[in-house]
Coordinates of C-alpha atoms and ligand atoms in Angstrom, one line a residue:
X1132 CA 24.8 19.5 11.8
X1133 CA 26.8 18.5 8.4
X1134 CA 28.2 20.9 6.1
X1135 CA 26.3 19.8 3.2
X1136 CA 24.8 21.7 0.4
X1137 CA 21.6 20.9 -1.8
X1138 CA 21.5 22.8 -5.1
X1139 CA 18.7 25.5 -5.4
X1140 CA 15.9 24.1 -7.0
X1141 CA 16.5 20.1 -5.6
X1142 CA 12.8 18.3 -5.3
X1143 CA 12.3 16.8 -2.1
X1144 CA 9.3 15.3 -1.5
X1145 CA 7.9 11.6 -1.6
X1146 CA 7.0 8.7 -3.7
X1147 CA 4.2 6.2 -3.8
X1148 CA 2.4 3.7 -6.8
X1149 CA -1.6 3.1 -7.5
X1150 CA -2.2 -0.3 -6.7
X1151 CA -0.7 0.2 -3.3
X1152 CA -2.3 3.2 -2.5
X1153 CA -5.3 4.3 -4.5
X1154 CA -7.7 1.3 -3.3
X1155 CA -11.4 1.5 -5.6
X1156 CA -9.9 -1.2 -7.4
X1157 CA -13.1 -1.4 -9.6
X1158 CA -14.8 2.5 -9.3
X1159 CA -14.6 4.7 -12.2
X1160 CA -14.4 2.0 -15.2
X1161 CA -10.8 0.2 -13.7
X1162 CA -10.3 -2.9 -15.0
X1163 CA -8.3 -5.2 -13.0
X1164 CA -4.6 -5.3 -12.8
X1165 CA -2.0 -8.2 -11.6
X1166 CA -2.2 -6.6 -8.0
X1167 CA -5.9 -7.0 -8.1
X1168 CA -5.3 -10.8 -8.2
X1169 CA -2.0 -10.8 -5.7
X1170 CA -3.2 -10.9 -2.5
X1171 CA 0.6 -12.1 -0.9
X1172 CA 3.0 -9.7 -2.6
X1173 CA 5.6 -11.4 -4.9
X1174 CA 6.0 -14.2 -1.8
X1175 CA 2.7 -15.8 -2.3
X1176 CA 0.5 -17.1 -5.9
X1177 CA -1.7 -15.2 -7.5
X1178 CA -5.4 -15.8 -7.2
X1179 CA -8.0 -16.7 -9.6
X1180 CA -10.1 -13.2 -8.8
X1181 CA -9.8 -10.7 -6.8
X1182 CA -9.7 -11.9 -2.8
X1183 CA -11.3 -10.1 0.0
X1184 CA -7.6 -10.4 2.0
X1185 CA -6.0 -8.2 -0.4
X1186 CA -5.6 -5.2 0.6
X1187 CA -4.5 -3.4 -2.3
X1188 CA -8.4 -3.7 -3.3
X1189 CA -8.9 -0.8 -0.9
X1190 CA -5.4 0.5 -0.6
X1191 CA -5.3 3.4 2.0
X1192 CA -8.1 4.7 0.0
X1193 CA -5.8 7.8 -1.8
X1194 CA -8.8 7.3 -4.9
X1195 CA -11.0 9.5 -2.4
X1196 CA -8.8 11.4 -0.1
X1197 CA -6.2 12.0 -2.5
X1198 CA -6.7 15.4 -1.3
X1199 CA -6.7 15.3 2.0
X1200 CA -3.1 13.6 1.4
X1201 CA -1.3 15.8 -1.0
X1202 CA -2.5 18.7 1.6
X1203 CA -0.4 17.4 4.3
X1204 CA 2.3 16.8 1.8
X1205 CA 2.0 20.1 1.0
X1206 CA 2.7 20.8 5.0
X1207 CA 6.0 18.7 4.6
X1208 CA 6.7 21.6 2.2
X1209 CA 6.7 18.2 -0.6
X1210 CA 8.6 20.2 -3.8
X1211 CA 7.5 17.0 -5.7
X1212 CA 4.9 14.3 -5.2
X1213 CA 6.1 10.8 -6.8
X1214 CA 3.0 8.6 -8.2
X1215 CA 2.1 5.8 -10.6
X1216 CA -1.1 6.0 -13.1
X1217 CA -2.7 3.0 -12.7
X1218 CA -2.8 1.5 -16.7
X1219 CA -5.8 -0.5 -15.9
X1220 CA -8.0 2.7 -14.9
X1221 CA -6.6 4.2 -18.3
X1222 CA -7.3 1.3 -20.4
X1223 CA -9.3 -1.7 -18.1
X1224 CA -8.1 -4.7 -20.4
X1225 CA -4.5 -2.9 -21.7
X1226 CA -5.4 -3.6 -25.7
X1227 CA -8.7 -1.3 -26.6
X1228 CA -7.9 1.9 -28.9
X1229 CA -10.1 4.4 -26.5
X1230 CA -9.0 5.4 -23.3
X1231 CA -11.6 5.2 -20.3
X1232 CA -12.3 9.2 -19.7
X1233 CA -13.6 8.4 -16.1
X1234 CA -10.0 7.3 -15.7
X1235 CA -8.1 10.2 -17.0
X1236 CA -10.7 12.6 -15.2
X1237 CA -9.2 11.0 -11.9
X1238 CA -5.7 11.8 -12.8
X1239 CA -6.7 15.3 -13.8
X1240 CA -8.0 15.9 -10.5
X1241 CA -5.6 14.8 -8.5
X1242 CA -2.8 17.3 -11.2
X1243 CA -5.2 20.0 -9.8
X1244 CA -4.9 19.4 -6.3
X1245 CA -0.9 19.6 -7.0
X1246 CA -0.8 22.5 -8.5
X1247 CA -2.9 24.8 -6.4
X1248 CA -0.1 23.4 -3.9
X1249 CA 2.4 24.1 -5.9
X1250 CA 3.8 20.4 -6.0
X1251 CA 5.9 19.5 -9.0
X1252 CA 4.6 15.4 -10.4
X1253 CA 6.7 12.7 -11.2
X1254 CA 4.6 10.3 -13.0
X1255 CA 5.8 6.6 -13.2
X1256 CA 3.8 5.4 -16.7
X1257 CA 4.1 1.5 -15.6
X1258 CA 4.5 0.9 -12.0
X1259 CA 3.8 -3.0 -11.0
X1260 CA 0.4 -2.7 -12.5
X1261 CA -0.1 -4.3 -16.1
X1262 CA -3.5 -4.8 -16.8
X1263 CA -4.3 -8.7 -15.7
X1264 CA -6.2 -9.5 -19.0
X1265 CA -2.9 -8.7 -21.0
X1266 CA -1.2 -11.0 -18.3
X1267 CA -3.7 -13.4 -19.6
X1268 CA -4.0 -13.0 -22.9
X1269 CA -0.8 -12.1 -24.1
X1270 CA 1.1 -13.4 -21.1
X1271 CA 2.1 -9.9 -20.6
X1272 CA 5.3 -8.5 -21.9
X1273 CA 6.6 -11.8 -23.7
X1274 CA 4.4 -11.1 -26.1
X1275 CA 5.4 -8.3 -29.1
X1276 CA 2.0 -6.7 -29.2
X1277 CA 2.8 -5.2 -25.5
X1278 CA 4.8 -2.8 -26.7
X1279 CA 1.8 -1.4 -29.5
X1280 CA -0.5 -1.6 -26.6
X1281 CA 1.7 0.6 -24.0
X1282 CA 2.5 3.1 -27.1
X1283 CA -1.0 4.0 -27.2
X1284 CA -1.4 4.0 -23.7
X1285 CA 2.2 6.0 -23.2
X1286 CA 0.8 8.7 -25.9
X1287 CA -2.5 8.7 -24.1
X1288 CA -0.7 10.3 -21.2
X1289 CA 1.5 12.4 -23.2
X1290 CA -1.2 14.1 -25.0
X1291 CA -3.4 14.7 -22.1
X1292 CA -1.0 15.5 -19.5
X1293 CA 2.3 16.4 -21.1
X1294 CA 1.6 20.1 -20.4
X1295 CA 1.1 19.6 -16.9
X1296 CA 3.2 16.8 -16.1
X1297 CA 7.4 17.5 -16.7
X1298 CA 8.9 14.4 -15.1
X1299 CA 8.0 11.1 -16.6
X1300 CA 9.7 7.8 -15.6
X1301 CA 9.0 4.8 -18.3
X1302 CA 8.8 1.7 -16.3
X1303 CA 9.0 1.3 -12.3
X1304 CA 12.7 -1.1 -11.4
X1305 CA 12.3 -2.3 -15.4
X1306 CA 15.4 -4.6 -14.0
X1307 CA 13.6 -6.5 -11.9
X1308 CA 11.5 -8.0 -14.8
X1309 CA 13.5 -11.2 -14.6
X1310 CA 13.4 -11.9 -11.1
X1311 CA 9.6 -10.8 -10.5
X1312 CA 7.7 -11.5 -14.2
X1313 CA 4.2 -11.5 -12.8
X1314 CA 4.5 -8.5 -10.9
X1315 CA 6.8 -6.7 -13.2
X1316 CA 6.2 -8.2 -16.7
X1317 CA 2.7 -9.1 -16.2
X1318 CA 3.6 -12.6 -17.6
X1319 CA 1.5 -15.4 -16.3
X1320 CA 3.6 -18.2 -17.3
X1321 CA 5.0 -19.5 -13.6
X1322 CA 8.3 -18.3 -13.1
X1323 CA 9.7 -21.7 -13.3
X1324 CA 8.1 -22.9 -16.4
X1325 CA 9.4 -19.5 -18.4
X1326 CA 12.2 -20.2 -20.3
X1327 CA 15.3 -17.5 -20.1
X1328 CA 14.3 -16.7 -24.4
X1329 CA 11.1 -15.9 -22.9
X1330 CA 12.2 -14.1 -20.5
X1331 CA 15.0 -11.9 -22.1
X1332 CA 13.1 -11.2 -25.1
X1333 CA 10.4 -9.7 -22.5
X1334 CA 12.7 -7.9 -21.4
X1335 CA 13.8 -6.3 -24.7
X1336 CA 10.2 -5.5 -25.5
X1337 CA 10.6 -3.2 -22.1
X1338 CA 13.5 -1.5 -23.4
X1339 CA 11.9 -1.1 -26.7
X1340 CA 8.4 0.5 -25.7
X1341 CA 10.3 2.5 -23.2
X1342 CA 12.4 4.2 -26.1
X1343 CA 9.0 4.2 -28.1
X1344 CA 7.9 6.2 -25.3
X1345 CA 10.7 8.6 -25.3
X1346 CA 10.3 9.2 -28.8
X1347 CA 6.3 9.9 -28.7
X1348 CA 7.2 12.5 -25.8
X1349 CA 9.8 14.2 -27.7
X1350 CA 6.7 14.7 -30.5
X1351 CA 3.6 15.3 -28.4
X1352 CA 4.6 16.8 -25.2
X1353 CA 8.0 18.6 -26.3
X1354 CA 9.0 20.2 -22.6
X1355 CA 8.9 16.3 -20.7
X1356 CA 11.5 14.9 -19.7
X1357 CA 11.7 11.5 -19.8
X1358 CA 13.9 8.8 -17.1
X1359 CA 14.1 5.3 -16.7
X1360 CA 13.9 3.7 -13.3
X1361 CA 16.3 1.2 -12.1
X1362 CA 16.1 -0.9 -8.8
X1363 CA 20.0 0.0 -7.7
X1364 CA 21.8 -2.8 -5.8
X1365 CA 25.6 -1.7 -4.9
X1366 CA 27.5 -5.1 -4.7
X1367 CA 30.5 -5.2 -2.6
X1368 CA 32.9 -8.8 -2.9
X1369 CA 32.6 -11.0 0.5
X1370 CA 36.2 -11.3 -0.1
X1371 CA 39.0 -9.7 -1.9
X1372 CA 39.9 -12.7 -4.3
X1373 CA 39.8 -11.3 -7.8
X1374 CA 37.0 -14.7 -8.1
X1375 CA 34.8 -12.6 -6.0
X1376 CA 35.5 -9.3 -8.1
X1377 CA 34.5 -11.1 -11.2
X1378 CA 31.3 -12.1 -9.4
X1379 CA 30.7 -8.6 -8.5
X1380 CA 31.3 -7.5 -12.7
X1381 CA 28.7 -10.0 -13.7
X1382 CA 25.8 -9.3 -10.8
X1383 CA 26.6 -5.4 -12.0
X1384 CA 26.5 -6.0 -15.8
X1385 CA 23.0 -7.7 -14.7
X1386 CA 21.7 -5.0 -13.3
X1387 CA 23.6 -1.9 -15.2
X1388 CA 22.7 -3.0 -18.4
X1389 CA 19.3 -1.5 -18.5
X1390 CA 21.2 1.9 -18.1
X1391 CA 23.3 1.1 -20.5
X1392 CA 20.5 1.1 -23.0
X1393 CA 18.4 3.8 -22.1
X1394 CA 21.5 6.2 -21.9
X1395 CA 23.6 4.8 -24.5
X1396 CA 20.6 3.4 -27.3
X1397 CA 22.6 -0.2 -27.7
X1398 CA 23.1 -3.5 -26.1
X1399 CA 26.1 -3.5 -24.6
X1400 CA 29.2 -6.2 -25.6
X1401 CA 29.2 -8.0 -22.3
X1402 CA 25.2 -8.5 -22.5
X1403 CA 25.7 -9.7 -26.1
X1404 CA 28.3 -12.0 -24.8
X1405 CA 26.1 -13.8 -21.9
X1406 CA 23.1 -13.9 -24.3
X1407 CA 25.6 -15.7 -26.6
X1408 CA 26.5 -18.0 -23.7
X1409 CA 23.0 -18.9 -23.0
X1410 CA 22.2 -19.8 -26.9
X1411 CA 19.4 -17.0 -26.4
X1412 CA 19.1 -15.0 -30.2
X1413 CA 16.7 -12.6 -29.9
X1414 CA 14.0 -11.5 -32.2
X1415 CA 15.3 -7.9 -32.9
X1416 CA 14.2 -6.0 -35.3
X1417 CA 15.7 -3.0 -37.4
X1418 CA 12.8 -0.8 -35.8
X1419 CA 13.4 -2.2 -32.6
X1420 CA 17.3 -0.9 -33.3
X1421 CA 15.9 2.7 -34.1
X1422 CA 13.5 2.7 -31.5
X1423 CA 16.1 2.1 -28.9
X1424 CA 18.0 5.0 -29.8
X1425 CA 15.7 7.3 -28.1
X1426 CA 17.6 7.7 -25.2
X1427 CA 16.5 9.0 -21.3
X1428 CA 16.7 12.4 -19.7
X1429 CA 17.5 11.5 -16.7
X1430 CA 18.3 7.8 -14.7
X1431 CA 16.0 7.4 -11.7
X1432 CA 16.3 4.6 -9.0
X1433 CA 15.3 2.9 -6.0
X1434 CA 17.8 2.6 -3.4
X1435 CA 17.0 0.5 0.2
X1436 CA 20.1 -1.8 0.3
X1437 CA 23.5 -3.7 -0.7
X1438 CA 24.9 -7.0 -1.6
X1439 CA 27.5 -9.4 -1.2
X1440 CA 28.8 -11.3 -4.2
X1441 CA 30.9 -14.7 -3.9
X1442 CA 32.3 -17.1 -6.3
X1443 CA 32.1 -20.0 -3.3
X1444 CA 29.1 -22.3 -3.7
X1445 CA 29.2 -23.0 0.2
X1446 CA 28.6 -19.1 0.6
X1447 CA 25.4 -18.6 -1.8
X1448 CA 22.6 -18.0 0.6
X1449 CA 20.4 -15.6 -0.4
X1450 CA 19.7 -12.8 1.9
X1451 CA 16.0 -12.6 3.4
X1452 CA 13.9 -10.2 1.4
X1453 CA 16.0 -9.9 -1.2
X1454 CA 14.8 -10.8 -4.9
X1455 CA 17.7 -9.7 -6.8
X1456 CA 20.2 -12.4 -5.4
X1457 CA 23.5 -11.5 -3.6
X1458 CA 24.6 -12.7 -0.1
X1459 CA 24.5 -11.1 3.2
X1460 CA 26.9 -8.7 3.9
X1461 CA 28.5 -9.6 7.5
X1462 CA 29.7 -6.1 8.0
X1463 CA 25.9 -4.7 8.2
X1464 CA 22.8 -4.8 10.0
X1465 CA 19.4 -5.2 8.4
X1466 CA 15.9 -4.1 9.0
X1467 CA 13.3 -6.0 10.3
X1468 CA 12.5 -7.9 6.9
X1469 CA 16.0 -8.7 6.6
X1470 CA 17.0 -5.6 4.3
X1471 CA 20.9 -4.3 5.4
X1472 CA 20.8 -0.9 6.1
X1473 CA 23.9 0.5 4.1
X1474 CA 23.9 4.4 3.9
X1475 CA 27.3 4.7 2.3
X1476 CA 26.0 2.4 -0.2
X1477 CA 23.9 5.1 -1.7
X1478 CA 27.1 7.6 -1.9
X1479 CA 28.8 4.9 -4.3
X1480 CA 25.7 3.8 -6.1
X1481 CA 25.3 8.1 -7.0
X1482 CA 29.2 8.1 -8.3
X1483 CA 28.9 5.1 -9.9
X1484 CA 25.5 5.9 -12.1
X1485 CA 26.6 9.3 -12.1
X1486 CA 30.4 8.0 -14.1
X1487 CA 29.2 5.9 -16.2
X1488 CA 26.5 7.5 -17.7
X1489 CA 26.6 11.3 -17.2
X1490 CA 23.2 11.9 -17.1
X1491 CA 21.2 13.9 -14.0
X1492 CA 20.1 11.0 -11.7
X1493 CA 17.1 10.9 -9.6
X1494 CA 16.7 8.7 -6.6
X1495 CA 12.7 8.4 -6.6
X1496 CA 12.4 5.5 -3.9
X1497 CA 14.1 4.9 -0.5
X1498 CA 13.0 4.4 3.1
X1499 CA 12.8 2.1 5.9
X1500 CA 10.0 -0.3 5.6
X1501 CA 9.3 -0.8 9.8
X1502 CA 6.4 -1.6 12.0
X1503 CA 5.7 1.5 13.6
X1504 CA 3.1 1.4 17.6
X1505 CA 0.0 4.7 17.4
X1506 CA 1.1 6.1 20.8
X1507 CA -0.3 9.5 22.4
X1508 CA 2.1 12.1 23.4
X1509 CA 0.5 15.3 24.4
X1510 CA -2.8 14.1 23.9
X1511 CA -1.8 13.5 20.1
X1512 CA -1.8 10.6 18.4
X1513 CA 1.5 10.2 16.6
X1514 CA 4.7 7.3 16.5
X1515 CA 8.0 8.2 17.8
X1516 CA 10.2 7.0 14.3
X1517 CA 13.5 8.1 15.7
X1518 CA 14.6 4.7 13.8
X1519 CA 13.2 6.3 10.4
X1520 CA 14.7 9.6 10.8
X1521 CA 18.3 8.0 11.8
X1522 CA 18.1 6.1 8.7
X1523 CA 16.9 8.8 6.2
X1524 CA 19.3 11.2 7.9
X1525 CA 22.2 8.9 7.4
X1526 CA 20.7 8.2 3.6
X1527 CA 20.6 11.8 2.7
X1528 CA 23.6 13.0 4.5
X1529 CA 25.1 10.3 2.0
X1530 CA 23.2 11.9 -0.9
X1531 CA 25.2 15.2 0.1
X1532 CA 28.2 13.7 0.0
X1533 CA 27.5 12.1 -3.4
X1534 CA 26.4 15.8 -4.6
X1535 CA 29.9 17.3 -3.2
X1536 CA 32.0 14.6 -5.2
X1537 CA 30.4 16.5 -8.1
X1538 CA 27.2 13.9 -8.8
X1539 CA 23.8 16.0 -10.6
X1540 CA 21.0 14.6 -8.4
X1541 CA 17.8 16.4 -9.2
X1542 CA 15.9 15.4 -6.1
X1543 CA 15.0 12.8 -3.9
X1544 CA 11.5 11.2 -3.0
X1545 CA 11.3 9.2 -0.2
X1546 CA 9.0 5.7 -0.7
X1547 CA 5.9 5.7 0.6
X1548 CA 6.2 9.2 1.9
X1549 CA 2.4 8.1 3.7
X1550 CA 1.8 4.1 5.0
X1551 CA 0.9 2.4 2.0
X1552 CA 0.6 -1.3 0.9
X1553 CA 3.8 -3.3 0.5
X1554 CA 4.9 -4.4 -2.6
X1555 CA 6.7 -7.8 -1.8
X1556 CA 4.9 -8.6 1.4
X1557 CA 1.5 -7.3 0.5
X1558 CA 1.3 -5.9 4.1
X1559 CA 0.3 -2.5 5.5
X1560 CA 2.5 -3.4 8.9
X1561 CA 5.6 -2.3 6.6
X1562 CA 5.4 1.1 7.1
X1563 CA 7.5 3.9 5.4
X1564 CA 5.3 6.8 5.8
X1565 CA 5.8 10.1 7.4
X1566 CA 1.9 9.5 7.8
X1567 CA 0.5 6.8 9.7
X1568 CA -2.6 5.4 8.3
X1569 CA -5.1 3.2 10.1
X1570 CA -5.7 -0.4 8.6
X1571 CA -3.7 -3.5 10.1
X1572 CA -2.6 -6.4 7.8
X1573 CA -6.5 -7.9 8.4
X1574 CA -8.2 -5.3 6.6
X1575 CA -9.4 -3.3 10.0
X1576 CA -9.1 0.2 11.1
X1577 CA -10.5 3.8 10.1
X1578 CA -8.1 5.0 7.7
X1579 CA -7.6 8.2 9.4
X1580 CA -4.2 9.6 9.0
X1581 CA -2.0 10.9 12.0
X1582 CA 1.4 12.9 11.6
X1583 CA 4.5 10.6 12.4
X1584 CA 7.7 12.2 14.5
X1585 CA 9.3 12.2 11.1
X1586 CA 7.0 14.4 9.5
X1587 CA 8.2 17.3 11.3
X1588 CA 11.6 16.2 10.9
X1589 CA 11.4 15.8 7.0
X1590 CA 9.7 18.9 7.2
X1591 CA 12.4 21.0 8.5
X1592 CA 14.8 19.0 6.1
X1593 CA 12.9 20.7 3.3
X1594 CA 12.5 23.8 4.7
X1595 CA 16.2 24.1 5.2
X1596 CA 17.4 22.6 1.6
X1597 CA 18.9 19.8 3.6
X1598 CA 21.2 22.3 6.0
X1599 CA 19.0 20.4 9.1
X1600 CA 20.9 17.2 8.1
Ligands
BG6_2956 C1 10.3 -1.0 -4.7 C2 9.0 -0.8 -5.4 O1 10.8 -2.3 -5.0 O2 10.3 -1.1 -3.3 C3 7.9 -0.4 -4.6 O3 9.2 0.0 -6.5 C4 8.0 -1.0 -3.2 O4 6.7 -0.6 -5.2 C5 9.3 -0.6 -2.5 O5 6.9 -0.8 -2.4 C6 9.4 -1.2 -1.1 O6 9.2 -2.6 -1.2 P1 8.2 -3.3 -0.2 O7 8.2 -4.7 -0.6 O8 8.8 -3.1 1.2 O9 6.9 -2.6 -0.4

């Protein structure tokens, strides 16, 4: 039992995105999306079409139980409910004017079932999802036109959902653009044939739409508030040489300067510096310089592990797992897919957002991907997860202590609050969920859902505003 206090009004509850989730890949008018063709996670190519082994095509079928699921969210005592509208069910190719209504109705629905439980949404606008014919047309965000075509699509939402829907985050990890471009930029360009213009100016098309976005919500839906979402990475040096430290500033100006836009509304020096460095000029316009001035709400982020950094070549081995570079830290254990487990890492990662930008922060993703056994206790089927709860207790005992060294945090929504597909690994044997749903990595099972020990346990989290911790 830990002394901590939550504020009054924090949002617990839990997080997920369409395409690993929502299944019906092609029901109600969707077009197809990158996922639709990604039948290995970011660790494997892409496929011409759509491949019976990928099981995003079905998901965990949330598209027809959606309500079945937020009901026993709604048991958790879920304050908020954390999910991604698919673009491609919204507009099926990315560029038409008119929105698919079939699409929208979806989303409408699922608002309702929310609300008569009294769940608060957090609605992630782009999650890992671009529509595949602007991956193949435009090769996705490298091209300008991206940004008109998720305006439309960003204002789309706003107008029809901007009186439901309060919390609004712009693009899912928009830093991991550069390390992932299919997955996150929709660019269809291999990764090593993309040059770094290509690849930085995608990027600042990001920032740009997602300030184009802020500034249509400010218009059209006045009482939204509007975050970016960053994939955090605390970096610690493998040694104390001030070599190591300077390797540490650069992997962080990497990574922080996508806050450092959406809160500030500027590149920052030391990003104008390495672009400088590289010869990379980017195509900028004075727009583009207006636009970015619409700055975020709030900062939300993923958090699931730390870094090393080293300035020795001998000591550059990427950790398993991890796209966003770094090396192993030797003073931490990891999960089963290699990810270190680093608790306190979340404490710093809170102070350090929290410092430098001064705006409320919102940790929308974190968890412990494991493989979980369906075992009968009592004659119920359910998985003993004492693993999970040790490592969201430690997490969120961490968020407390963040919250008493004076950090805002508005909530916290664990990933993949019910078994879902995984992103990277395109598996359904990486389980987060609080739920355990039926299908195995070759496609079989019923889909039923059965409670985890850690439902109960998150449950009385909730219902205690953390004192349970
Ligand atoms: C984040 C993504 O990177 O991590 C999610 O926003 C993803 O989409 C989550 O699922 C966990 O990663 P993975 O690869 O274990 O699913």
């Amino acid at each position: 039992m830990s002394t901590i206090t939550f504020p009054d009004g924090f949002l617990w509850g839990g997080a997920t995105a369409a395409n690993q989730l929502e299944g019906a890949y092609d029901e109600g008018g969707k077009g197809l999306s990158v996922q639709d063709v990604m039948p290995r996670g970011i660790v494997g190519a892409r496929t011409d079409a759509p491949t019976p082994d990928n099981l995003k095509l079905v998901g965990i079928d949330f598209y027809h139980r959606y309500a079945e699921d937020i009901a026993l969210f709604a048991k958790m005592g879920f304050k908020t409910f954390r999910f991604s509208v698919a673009w491609s069910r919204i507009f099926p190719k990315g560029d038409e004017t008119e929105p698919n209504e079939e699409g929208l109705a979806f989303y409408d629905r699922v608002l309702d079932e929310l609300e008569k439980h009294g769940i608060e949404p957090l609605v992630t606008i782009s999650h890992y999802e671009t529509p595949l014919h602007l991956a193949e047309t435009y090769d996705g965000w490298t091209d300008r036109r991206l940004i008109g075509f998720y305006e439309n699509y960003a204002r789309t939402l706003f107008e029809r959902y901007g009186a439901r829907v309060k919390y609004w985050l712009t693009f899912n990890e928009i830093n991991s653009l550069l390390h992932a471009p299919f997955m996150s930029g929709g660019i269809n360009t291999p990764k090593d044939e993309l040059t770094e213009q290509q690849l930085y100016q995608a990027m600042h098309h990001e920032l740009v739409a997602s300030a184009r976005a802020t500034r249509i919500a400010r218009e059209v839906a006045p009482n939204a508030q509007i975050g970016c979402m960053v994939l955090s990475m605390p970096v610690y040096p493998l040694s104390p040489s001030p070599a190591d430290a300077l390797e540490v500033m650069s992997f962080d100006h990497s990574n922080l300067v996508y806050g450092d836009v959406h809160t500030r509304g500027a590149y920052p020096g030391y990003f104008l510096r390495t672009l400088a460095e590289k010869g990379i000029e980017l195509d900028i316009t004075d727009e583009d310089r207006d636009d970015l001035t619409n700055t975020v709400d709030f900062v939300s982020f993923s958090y699931y592990m730390s870094v090393a950094a080293t300035a020795d070549p001998a000591k550059k081995v990427t950790g398993e797992g991890n796209i966003m570079g770094g090396v192993p830290n030797p003073t931490l254990e990891a999960s089963e897919w290699g990810w270190q487990i680093d608790p306190v890492g979340l404490r710093l990662v809170l102070n350090q957002f929290w410092d430098r930008w001064q705006k409320p922060l919102f940790i929308v993703e974190n968890g412990l991907g494991a493989k979980d056994q369906l075992v009968e206790v009592d004659g119920v089927k359910t998985v003993v997860d004492d693993y999970r709860i040790a490592y969201l207790n430690d997490h969120l005992v961490q968020v407390g202590e963040a919250i008493a060294d004076g950090v805002e945090v508005l909530g916290y929504t664990s990933w993949g609050c019910i078994d879902l597909v995984s992103a990277s690994t395109a598996q359904l044997s990486k389980r987060y969920g609080f739920i355990y749903v039926d299908r195995n990595d070759d496609g079989s099972g019923t889909l039923e859902r059965f409670e985890k020990k850690s439902f109960g346990w998150y449950a009385e989290v909730i219902r205690t505003n953390g004192a349970s911790l």
